[in-house]
Coordinates of C-alpha atoms in Angstrom, one line a residue:
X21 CA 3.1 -30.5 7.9
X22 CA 1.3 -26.9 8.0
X23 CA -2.0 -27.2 9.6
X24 CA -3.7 -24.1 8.1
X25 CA -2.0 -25.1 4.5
X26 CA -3.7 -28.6 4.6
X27 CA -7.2 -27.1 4.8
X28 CA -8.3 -26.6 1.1
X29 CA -9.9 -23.7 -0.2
X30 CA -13.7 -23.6 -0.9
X31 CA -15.0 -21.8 -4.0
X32 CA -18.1 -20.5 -4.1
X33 CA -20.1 -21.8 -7.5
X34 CA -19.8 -17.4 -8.1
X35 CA -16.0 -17.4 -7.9
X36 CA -13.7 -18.4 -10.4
X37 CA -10.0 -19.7 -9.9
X38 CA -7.7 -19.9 -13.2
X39 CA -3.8 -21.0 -13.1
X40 CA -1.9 -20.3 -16.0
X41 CA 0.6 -23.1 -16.0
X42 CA 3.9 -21.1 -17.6
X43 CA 3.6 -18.2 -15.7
X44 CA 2.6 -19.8 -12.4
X45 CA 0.0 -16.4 -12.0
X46 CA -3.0 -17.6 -10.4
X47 CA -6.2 -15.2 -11.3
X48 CA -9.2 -15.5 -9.0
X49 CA -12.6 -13.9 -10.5
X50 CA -15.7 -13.4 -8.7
X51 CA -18.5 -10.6 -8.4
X52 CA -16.9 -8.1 -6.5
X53 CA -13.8 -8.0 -9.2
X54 CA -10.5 -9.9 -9.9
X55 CA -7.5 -10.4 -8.0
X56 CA -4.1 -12.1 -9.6
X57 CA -1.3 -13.6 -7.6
X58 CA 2.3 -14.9 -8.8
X59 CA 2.6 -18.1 -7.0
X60 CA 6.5 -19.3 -5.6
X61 CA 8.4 -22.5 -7.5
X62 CA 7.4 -24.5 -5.1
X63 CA 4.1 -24.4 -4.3
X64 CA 1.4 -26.3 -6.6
X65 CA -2.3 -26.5 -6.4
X66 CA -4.8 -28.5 -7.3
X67 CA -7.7 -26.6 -8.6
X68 CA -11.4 -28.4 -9.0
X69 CA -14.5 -26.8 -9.2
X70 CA -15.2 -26.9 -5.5
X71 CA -12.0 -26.5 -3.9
X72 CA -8.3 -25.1 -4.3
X73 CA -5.7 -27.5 -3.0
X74 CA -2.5 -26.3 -1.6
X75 CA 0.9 -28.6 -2.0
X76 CA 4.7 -28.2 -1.5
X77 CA 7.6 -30.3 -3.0
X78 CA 8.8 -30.8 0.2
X79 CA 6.9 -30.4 3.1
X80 CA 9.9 -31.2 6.0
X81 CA 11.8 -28.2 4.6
X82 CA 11.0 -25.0 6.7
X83 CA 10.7 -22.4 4.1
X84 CA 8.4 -24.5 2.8
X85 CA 6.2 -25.3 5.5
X86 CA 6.0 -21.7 6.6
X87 CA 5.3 -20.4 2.6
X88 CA 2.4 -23.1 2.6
X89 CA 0.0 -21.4 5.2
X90 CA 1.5 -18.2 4.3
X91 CA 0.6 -18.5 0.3
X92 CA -3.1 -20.6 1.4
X93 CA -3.9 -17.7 3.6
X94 CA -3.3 -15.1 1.3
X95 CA -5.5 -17.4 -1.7
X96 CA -8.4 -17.6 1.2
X97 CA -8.4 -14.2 1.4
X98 CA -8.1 -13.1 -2.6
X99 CA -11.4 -15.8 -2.8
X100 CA -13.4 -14.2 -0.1
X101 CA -12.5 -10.7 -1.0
X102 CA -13.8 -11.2 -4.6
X103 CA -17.0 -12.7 -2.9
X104 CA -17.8 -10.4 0.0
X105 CA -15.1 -7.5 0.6
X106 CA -13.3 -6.0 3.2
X107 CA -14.0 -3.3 5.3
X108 CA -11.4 -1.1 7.8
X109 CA -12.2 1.9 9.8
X110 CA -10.0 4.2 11.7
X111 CA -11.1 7.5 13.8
X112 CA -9.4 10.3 14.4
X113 CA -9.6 12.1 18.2
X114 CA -8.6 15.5 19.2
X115 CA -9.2 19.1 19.1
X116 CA -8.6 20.7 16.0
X117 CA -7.8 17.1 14.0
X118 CA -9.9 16.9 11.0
X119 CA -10.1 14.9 7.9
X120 CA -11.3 15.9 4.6
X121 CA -12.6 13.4 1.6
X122 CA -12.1 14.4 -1.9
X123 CA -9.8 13.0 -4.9
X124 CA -7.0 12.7 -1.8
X125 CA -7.5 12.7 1.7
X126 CA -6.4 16.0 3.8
X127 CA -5.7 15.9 7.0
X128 CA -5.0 18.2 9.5
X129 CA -3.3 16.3 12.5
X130 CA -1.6 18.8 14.5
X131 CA 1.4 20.0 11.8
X132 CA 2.0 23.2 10.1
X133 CA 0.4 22.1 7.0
X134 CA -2.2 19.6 6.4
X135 CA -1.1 15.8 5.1
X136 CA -2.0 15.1 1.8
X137 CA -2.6 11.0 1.4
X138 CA -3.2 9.9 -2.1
X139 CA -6.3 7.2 -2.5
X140 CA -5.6 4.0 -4.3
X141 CA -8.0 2.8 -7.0
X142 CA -8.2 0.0 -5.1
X143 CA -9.9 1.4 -1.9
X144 CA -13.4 3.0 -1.8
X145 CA -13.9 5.9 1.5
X146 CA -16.5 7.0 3.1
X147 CA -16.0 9.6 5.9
X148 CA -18.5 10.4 8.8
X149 CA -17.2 13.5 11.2
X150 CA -13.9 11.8 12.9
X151 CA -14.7 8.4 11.7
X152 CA -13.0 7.0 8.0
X153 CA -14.2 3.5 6.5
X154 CA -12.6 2.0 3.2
X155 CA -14.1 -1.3 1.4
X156 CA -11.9 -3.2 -0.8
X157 CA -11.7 -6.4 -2.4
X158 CA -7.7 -6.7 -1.7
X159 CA -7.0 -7.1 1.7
X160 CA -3.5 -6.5 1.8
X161 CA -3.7 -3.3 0.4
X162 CA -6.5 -2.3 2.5
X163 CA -4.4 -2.8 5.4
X164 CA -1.2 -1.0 4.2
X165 CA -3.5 2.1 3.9
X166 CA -5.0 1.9 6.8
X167 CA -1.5 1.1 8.8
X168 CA 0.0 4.2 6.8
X169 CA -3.1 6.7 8.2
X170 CA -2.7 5.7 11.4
X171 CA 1.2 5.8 11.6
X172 CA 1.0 9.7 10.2
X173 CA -0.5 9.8 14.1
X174 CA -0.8 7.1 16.3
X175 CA -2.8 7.6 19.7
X176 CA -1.1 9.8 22.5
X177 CA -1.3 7.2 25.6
X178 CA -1.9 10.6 27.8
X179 CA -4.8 12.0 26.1
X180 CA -5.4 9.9 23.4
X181 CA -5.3 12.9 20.0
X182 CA -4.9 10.8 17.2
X183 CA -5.9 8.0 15.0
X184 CA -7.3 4.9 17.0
X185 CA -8.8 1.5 15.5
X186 CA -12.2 1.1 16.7
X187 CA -12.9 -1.6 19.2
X188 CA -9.1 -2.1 19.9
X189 CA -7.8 -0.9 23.4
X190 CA -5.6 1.6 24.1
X191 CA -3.7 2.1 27.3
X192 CA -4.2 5.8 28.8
X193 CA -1.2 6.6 30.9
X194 CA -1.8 9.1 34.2
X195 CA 0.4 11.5 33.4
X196 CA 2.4 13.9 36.4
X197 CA 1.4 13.7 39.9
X198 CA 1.7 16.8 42.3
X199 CA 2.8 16.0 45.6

């Protein structure tokens, strides 16, 4: 049995969970906005007023087992980001690296031409000198854009020029040694 799909899901008495039974779409509702989810043939839940209880047909089959705790996780997440939000920052080191915040972000990383990223409705920026936050109520997507940003340049391990996640640690390399 999956240990993190047994645990049920607290509402809060703000947040809202509907299934619609022929289209298996689960729609969560709460005060930060609404998030909907297709959920897999075989998965069922048991919604009260309190609680969202995950199940599986069979809970010995693999597939299953891992979809359970993959599929709660994701409906813990839709519930607390209609509730509170998400937040994600990344900052960008180096000389001459900037970023600019308008209808797109611009960035100039070190290439001939500055990267345009387009903004998804979804995701709301703020930027302060080298450091870029986004709030969103999706998680998922929240990640994917920040994952994408910090791809376009990922921290040189000899200098460190490039987009780093606060408070995560990156290993600086020594570089050449002269004998």
């Amino acid at each position: 049995m999956s240990r993190v799909g047994k645990k049920p899901i607290p509402l809060n008495s703000k947040v809202k969970a509907v299934l619609d039974s022929k289209t298996k779409v689960l729609n969560i509702s709460g005060p930060l906005g609404e998030l909907s989810m297709v959920i897999p043939t075989n998965i069922n839940l048991d919604i009260t007023e309190s609680e969202v209880l995950v199940t599986v047909d069979n809970p010995k089959q693999k597939s299953q087992k891992a979809l359970w705790g993959t599929i709660r996780a994701i409906i813990n997440n839709m519930v607390q980001g209609v509730l509170e939000g998400f937040t994600k920052e990344v900052e960008l080191n180096g000389v001459g690296y900037r970023m600019e915040l308008g209808k797109e972000l611009m960035l100039h990383i070190g290439y001939s031409h500055p990267v345009i990223v387009q903004i998804p409705s979804s995701i709301k920026l703020t930027l302060k000198k080298n450091l870029l936050s986004g709030t969103s109520i999706d998680k998922q997507a929240l990640g994917n854009f920040f994952s994408y940003i910090h791809n376009l340049k990922p921290c040189d391990p000899y200098k460190h020029k490039g987009f780093k996640f606060p408070g995560r640690f990156y290993i600086k390399k020594e570089g050449k040694k002269g004998k």
